[in-house]
Tab-separated table of C-alpha atoms in Angstrom:
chain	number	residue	atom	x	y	z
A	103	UNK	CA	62.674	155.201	49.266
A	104	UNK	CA	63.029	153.881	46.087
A	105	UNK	CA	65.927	151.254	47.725
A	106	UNK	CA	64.462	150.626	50.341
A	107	UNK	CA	61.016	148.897	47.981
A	108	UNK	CA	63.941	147.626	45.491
A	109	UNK	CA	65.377	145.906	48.207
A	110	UNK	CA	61.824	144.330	49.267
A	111	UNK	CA	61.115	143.114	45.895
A	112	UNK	CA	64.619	141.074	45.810
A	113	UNK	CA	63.783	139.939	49.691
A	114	UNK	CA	59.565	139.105	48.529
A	115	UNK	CA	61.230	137.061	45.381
A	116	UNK	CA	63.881	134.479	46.995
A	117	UNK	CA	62.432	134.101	50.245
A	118	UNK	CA	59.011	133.079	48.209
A	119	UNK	CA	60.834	130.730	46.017
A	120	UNK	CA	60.993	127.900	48.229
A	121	UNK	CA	57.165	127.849	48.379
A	122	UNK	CA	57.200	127.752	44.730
A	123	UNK	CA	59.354	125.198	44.147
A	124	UNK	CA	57.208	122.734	46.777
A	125	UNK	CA	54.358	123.072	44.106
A	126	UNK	CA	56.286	121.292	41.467
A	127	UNK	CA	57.658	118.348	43.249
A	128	UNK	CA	53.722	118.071	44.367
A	129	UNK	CA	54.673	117.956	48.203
A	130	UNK	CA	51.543	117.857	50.144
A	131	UNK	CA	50.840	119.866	53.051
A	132	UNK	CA	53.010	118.736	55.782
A	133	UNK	CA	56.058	118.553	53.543
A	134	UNK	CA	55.649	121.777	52.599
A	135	UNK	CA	54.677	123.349	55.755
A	136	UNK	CA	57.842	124.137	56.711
A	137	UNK	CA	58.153	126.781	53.665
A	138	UNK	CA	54.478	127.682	54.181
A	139	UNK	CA	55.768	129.348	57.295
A	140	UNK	CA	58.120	131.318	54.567
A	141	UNK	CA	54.849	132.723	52.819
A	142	UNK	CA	52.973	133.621	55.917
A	143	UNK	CA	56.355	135.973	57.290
A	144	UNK	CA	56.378	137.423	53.581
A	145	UNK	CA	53.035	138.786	53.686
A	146	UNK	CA	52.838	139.548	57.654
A	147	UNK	CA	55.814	141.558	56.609
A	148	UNK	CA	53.845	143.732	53.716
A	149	UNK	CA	51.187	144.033	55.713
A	150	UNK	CA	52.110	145.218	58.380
A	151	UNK	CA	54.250	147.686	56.304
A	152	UNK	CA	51.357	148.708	54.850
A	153	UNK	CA	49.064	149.091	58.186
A	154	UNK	CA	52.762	151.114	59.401
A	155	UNK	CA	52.817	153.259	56.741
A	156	UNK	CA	48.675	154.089	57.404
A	157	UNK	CA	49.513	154.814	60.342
A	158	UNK	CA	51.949	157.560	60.016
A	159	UNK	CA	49.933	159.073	57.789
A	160	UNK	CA	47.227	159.456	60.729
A	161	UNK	CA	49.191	160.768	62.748
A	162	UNK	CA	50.238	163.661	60.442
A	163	UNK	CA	46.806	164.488	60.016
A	164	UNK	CA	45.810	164.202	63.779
A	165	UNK	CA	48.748	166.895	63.896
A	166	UNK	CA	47.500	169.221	61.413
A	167	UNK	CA	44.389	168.791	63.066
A	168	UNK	CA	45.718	170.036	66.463
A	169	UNK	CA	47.055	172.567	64.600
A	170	UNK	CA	44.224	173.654	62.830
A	171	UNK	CA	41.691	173.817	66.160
A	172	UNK	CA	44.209	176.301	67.714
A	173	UNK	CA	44.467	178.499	65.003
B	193	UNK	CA	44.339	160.331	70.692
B	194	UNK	CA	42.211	158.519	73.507
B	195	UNK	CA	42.325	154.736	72.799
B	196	UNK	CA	38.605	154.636	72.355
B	197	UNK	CA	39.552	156.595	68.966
B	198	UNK	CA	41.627	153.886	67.721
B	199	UNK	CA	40.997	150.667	69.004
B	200	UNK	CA	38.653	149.566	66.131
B	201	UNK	CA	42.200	150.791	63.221
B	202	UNK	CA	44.095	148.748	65.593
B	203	UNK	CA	41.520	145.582	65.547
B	204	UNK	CA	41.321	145.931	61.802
B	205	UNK	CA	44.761	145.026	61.565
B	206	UNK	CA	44.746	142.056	64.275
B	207	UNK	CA	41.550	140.429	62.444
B	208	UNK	CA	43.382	140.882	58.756
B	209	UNK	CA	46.593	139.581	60.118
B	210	UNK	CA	45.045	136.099	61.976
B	211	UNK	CA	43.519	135.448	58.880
B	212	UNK	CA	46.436	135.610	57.047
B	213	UNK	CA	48.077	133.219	59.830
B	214	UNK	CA	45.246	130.896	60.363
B	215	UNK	CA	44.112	130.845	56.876
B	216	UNK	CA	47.303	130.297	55.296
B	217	UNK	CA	48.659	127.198	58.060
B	218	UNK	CA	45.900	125.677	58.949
B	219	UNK	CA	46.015	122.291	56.812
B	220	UNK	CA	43.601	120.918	54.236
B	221	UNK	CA	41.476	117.604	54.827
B	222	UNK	CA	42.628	114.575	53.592
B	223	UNK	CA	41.644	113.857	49.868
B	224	UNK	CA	42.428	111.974	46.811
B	225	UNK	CA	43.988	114.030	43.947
B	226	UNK	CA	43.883	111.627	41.345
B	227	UNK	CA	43.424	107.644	40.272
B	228	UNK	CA	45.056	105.413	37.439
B	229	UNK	CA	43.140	104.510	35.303
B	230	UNK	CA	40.066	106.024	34.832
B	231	UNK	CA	38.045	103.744	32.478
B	232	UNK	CA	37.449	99.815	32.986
B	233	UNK	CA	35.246	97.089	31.612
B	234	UNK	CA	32.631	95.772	33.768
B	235	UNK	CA	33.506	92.227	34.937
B	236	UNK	CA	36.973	92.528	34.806
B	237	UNK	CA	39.905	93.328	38.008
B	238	UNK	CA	40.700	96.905	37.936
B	239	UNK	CA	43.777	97.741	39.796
B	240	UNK	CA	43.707	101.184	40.829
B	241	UNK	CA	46.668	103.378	41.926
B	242	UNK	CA	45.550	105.961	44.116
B	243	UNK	CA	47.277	109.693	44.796
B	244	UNK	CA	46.283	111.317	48.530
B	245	UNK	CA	46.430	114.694	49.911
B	246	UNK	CA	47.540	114.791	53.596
B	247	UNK	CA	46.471	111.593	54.045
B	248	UNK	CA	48.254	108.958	56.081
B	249	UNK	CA	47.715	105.583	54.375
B	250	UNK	CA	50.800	103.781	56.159
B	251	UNK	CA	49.798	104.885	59.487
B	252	UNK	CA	46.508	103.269	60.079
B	253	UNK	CA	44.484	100.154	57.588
B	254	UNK	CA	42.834	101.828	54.838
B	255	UNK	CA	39.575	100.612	53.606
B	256	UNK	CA	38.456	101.753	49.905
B	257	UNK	CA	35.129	101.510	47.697
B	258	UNK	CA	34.202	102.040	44.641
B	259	UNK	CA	30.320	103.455	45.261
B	260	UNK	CA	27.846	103.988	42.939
B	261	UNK	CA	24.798	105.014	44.919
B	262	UNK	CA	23.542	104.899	48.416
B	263	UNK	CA	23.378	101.116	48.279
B	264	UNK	CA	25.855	99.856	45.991
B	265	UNK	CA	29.449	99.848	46.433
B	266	UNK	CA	32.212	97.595	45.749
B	267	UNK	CA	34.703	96.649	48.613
B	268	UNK	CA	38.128	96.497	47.614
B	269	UNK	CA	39.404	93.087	47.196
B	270	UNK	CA	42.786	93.949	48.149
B	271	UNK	CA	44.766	96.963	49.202
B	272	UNK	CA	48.852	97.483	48.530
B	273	UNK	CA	50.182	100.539	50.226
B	274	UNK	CA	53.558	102.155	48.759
B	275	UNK	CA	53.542	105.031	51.097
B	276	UNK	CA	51.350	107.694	53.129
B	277	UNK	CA	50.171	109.205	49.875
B	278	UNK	CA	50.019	106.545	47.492
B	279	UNK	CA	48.457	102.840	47.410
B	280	UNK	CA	47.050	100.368	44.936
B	281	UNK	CA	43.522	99.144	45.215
B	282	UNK	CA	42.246	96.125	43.409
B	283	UNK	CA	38.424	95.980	42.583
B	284	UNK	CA	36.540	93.179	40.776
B	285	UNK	CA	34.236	94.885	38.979
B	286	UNK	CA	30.487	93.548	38.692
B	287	UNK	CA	28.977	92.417	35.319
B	288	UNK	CA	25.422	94.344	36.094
B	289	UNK	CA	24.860	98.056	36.720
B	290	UNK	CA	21.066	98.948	37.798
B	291	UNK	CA	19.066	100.772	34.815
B	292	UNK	CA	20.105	100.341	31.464
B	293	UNK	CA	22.889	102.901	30.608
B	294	UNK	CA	26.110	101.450	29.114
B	295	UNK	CA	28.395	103.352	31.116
B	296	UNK	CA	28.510	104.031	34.486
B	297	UNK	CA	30.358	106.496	36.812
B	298	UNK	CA	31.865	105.109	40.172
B	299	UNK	CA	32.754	107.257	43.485
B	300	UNK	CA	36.469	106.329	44.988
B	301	UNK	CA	36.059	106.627	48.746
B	302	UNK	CA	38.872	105.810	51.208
B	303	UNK	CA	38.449	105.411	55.107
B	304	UNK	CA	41.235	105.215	57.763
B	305	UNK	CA	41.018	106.094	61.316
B	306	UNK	CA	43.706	109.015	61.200
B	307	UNK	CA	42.098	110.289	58.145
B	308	UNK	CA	38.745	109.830	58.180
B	309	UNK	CA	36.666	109.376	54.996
B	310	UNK	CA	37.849	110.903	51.496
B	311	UNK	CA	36.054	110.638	48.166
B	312	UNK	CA	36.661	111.408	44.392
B	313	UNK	CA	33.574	111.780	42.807
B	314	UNK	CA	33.201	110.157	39.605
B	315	UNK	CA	36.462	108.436	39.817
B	316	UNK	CA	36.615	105.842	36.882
B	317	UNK	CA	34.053	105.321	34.159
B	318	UNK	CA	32.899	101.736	33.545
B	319	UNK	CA	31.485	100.139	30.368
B	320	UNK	CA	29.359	97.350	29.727
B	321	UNK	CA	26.196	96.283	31.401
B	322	UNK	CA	24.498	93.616	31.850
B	323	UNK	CA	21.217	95.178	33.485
B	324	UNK	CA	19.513	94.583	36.271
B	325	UNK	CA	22.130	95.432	38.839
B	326	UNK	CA	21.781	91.794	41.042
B	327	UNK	CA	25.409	91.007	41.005
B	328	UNK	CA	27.335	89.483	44.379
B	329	UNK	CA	29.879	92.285	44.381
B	330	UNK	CA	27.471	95.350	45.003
B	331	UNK	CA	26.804	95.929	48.736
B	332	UNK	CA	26.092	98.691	51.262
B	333	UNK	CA	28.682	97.959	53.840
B	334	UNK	CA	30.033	100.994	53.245
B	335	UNK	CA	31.500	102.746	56.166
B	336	UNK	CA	28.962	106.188	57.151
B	337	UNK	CA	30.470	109.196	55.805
B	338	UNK	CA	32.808	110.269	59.285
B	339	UNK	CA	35.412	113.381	58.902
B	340	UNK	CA	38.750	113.296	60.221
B	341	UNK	CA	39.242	115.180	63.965
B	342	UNK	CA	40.945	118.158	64.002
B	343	UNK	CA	40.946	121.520	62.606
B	344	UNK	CA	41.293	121.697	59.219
B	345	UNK	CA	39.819	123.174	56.282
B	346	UNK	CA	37.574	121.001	53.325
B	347	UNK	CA	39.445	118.935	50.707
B	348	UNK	CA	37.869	119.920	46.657
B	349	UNK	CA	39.318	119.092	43.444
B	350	UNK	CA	40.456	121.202	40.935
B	351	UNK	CA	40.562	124.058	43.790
B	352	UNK	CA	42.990	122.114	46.242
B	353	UNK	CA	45.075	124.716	48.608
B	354	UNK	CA	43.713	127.703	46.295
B	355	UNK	CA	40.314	127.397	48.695
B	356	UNK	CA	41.816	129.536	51.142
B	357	UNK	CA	41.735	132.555	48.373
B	358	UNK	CA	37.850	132.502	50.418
B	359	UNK	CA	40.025	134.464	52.955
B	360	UNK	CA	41.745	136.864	50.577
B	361	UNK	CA	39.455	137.515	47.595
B	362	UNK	CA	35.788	136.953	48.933
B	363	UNK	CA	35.710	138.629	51.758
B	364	UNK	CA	37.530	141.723	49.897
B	365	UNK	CA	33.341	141.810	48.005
B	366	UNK	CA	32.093	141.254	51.656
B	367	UNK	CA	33.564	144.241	52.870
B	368	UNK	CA	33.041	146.496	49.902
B	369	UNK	CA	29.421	146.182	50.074
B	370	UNK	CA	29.527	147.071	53.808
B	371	UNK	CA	32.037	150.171	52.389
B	372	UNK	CA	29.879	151.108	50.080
B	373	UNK	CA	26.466	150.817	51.725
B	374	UNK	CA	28.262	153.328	54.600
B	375	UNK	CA	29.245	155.136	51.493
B	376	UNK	CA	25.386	155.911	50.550
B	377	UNK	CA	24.442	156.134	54.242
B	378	UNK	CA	26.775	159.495	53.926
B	379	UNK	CA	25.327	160.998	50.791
B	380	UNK	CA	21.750	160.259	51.915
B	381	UNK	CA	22.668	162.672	54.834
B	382	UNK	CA	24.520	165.337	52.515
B	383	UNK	CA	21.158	165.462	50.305
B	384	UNK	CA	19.378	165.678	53.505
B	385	UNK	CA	21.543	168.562	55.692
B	386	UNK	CA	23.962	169.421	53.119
B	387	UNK	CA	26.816	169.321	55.425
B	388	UNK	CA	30.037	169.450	53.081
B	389	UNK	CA	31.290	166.415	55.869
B	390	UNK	CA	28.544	164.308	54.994
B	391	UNK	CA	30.104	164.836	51.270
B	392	UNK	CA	33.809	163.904	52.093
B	393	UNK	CA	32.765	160.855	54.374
B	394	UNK	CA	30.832	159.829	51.606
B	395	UNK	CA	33.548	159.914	48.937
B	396	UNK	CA	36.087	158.965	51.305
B	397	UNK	CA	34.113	155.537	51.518
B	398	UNK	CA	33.518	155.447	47.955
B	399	UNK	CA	36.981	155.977	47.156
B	400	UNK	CA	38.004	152.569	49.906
B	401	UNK	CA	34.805	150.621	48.286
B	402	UNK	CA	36.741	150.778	45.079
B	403	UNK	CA	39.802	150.021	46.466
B	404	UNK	CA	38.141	146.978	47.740
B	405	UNK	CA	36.397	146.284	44.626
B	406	UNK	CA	39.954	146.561	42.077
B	407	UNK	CA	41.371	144.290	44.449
B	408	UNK	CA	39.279	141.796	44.376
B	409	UNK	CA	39.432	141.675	40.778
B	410	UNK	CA	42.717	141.470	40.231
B	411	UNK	CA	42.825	138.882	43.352
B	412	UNK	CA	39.891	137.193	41.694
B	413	UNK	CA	42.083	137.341	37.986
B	414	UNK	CA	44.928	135.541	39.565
B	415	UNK	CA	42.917	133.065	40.983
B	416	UNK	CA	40.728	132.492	37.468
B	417	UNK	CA	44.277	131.843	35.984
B	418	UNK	CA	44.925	129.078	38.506
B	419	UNK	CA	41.101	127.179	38.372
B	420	UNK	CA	39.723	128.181	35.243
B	421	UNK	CA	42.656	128.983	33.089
B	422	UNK	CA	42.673	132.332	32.101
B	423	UNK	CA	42.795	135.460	34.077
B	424	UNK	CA	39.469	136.955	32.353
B	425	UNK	CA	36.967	134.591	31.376
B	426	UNK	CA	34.186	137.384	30.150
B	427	UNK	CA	32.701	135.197	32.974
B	428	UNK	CA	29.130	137.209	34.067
B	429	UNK	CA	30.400	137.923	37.643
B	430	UNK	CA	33.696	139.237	36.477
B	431	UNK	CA	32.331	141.267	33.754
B	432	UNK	CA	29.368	142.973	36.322
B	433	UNK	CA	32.034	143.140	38.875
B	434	UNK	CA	34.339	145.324	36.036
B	435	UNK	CA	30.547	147.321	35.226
B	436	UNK	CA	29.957	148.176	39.035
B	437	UNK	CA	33.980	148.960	39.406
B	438	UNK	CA	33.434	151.681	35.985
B	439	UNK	CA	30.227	152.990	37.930
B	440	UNK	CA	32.117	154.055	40.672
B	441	UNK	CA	34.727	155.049	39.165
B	442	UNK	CA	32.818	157.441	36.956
B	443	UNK	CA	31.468	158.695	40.332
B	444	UNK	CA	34.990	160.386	41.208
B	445	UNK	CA	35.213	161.948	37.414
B	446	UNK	CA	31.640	163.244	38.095
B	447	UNK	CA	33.056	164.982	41.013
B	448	UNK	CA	36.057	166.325	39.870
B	449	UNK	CA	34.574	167.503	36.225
B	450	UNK	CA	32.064	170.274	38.232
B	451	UNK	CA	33.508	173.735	38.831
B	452	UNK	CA	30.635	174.953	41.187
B	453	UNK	CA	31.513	173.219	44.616
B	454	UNK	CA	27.789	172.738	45.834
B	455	UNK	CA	26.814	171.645	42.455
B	456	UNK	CA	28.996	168.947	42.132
B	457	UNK	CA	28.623	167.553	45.936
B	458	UNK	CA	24.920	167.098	45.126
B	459	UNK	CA	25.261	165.836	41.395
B	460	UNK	CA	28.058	163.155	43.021
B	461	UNK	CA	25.263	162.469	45.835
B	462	UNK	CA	22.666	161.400	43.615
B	463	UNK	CA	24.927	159.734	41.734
B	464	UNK	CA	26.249	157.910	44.259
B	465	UNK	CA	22.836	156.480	45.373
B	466	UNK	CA	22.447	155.445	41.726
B	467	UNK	CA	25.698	153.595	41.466
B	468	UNK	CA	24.956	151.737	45.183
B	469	UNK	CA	21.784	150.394	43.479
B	470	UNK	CA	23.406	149.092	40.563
B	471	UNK	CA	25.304	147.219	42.593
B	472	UNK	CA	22.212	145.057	43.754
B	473	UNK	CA	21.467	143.714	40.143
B	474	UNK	CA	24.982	143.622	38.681
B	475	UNK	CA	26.589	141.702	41.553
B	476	UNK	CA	23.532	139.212	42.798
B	477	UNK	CA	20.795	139.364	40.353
B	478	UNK	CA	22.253	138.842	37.138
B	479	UNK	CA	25.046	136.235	37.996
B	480	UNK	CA	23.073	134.531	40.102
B	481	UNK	CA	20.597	134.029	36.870
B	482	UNK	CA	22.676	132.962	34.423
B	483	UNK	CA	25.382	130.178	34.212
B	484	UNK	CA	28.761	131.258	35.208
B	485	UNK	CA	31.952	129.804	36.693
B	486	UNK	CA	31.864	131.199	39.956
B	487	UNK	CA	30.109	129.532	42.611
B	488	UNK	CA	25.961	130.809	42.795
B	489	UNK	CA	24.797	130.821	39.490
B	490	UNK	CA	22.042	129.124	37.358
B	491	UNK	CA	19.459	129.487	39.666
B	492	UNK	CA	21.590	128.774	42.742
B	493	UNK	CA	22.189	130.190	45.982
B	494	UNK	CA	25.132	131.765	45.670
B	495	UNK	CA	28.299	130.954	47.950
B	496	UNK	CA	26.217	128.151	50.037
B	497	UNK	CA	26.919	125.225	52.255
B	498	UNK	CA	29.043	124.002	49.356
B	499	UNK	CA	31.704	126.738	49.480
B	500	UNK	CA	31.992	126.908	53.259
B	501	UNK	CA	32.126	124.811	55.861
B	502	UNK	CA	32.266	125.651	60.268
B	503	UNK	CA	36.118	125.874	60.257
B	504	UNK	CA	36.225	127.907	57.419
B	505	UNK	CA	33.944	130.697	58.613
B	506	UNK	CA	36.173	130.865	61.809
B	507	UNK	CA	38.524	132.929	59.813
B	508	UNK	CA	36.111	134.024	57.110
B	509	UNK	CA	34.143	135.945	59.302
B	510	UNK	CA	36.905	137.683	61.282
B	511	UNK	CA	38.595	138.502	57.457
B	512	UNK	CA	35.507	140.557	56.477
B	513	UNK	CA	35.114	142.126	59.815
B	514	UNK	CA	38.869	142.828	59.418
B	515	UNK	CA	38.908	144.330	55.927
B	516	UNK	CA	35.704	146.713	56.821
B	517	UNK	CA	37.695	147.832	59.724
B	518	UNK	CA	41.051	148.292	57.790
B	519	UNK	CA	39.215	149.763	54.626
B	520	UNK	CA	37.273	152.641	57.207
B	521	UNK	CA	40.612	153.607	58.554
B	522	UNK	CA	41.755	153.943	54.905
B	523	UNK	CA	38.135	156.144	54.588
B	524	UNK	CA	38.289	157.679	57.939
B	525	UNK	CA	42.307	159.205	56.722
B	526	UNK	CA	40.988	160.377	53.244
B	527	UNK	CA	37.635	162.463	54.620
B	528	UNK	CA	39.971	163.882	57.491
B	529	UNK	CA	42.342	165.108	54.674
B	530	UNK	CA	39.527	166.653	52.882
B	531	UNK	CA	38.015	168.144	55.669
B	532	UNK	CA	41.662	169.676	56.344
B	533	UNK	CA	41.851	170.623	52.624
B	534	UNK	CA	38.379	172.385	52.724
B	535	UNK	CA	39.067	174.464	56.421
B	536	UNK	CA	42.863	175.642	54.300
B	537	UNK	CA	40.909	176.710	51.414
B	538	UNK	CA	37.948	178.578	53.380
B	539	UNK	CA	41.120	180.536	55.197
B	540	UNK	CA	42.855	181.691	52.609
């Protein structure tokens, strides 16, 4: 686990760089769309990971729950 | 599970994730960031190099002003375009301001087709006056106020692209108050039927209201850094939004510092109720009173007509309803656990 979040750091950090850099050439919107698209898979990605990892933890309490009403 | 179980967790993440995707692409309006210089003499030629946002000045004749009032402006004499975000406007600047004040403030505003109209408030600072305001130059020609078509969100200085943190940080408060408010609903039933459920929905919801609430502070500190400079400004809305945080947070020591079970439930009950109504002057009555950076304060309405504008709340709305969706699952996992915890205990 703890390579797996290592490894998403590194990934978060030089696939947001791009973005950063746009900032100080002060590229306006459409010239920096392109990397804004960069940004938007970044977070998607955590989020999702997130709402994933919520997830599994409902279903191991639905199954403890199951488990509990037959007991 | 049946789907009718679900289909609200699921939701919660669909809303949260469009506004991630609309609020993050969906361009700004067109704007001016900045002009060169910003101080003339009245009756002179001011040349004035101009810095857009989005804008498209070598696409379609651009038409600038420098406006004072409703019915004064000054009609640039001519216009030199160097490329879609940059041009050079030349103004002759009248000798006579109305009233008597030495130095006036003038409004850039720009007008093409593609872009619509764009304005910099108090764009250049002009001294000398002659009084009475009858010169040739002043007229009212000035194009009606017309946005640009499409969907896009409002232009502001000093904020720029940081106004779609209204997707990210505000609607984090939005949904905490919702949180919290189903937070009380739950330990105004406990006090009433003393149901130990009642008790873990209610600091289940507590416990995501908090959530809510540290997030939007720290979302809200690395936004300060970017507009105001520092990430804690002792600014009134922070520091009540840090007070009402500590009340809640002293809600879950309450709980955990009683050894008698129905005790403690109770005590945390009360409490609860007593935190929830903090929350009504420390988050809208006092900042709202007092001057303070964020938007509402000194009297004002807070987070008006200035803040937010029709495309905006397209993905504003749907955020909040997202984040109370999202935040409940979070709730709905932790009172399930505790209900599981409490049924292992009263078995063994």
């Amino acid at each position: 686990m703890n390579q797996k979040s290592a490894l998403l750091c590194i990934l978060f950090m030089t696939l947001s760089s791009p973005w950063l850099r746009a900032a100080d050439t002060g590229e306006d919107f459409f010239q920096a769309i392109g990397k804004m698209y960069v940004v938007v898979a970044v977070i998607l990605l955590i989020f999702i990971g997130l709402a994933w990892y919520l997830f599994t933890l409902d279903r191991k309490i639905s199954r403890l729950e199951k488990k509990q009403k037959y007991e | 599970m049946k789907f009718k179980d679900y289909w609200w967790k699921i939701l919660g993440v669909l809303l949260i994730a469009y506004s991630f995707v609309a609020g993050l692409l969906t361009p700004l309006a067109p704007g001016i960031v900045k002009v060169d210089p910003v101080r003339s003499r009245s009756g002179g030629t001011v040349q004035m190099s101009v810095v857009g946002y989005n804008s498209h000045y070598n696409q379609a004749a651009v038409d600038a002003w420098l406006k004072l009032d409703q019915n004064r402006s000054i009609s640039a004499s001519e216009i030199a375009v160097q490329d879609a975000r940059h041009l050079t406007a030349t103004f002759a600047l009248p000798t006579s301001f109305p009233g008597t004040d030495t130095i006036n403030v003038l409004s850039l505003v720009l007008y093409n087709e593609i872009d619509g109209h764009s304005i910099l408030p108090g764009a250049i600072f002009i001294t000398g006056n002659d009084g009475g305001g009858n010169d040739s130059l002043w007229s009212d020609d000035i194009i009606q106020v017309d946005e640009a078509s499409g969907f896009h969100f409002p232009f502001r200085n000093i904020l720029l692209e940081t106004i779609r943190n209204t997707f990210f940080h505000v609607q984090l408060w939005m949904a905490m108050m919702f949180i919290f408010t189903v937070s009380l609903i739950h330990s105004i039933a406990f006090l009433r039927k003393r149901n130990p459920l009642s008790d873990h929905k209610a600091a289940a919801y507590a416990s995501a209201g908090l959530l809510l609430g540290l997030l939007g502070i720290c979302t809200g500190a690395i936004w300060a850094k970017n507009s105001w400079g520092a990430y804690w400004s002792f600014d009134v809305k922070q520091n009540m939004a840090a007070i009402a945080m500590l009340i809640y947070a002293a809600y879950f020591i309450l709980r955990s510092s009683i050894a008698d079970r129905d005790v403690a439930r109770r005590f945390s009950a009360v409490y609860n109720i007593f935190a929830f109504l903090m929350l009504v002057p420390l988050l809208y009555i006092i900042p709202r009173m007092t001057a303070s950076l964020h938007p509402g304060s000194g009297g004002n309405p807070a987070f008006g007509s200035e803040d937010l504008d029709n495309t905006m709340r397209m993905v504003f709305y749907p955020a909040i309803i997202g984040w109370i969706l999202f935040s409940s699952w979070i709730a709905n996992v932790y009172w399930r656990y505790l209900q599981l915890q409490e049924n292992l205990e009263s078995q063994l």
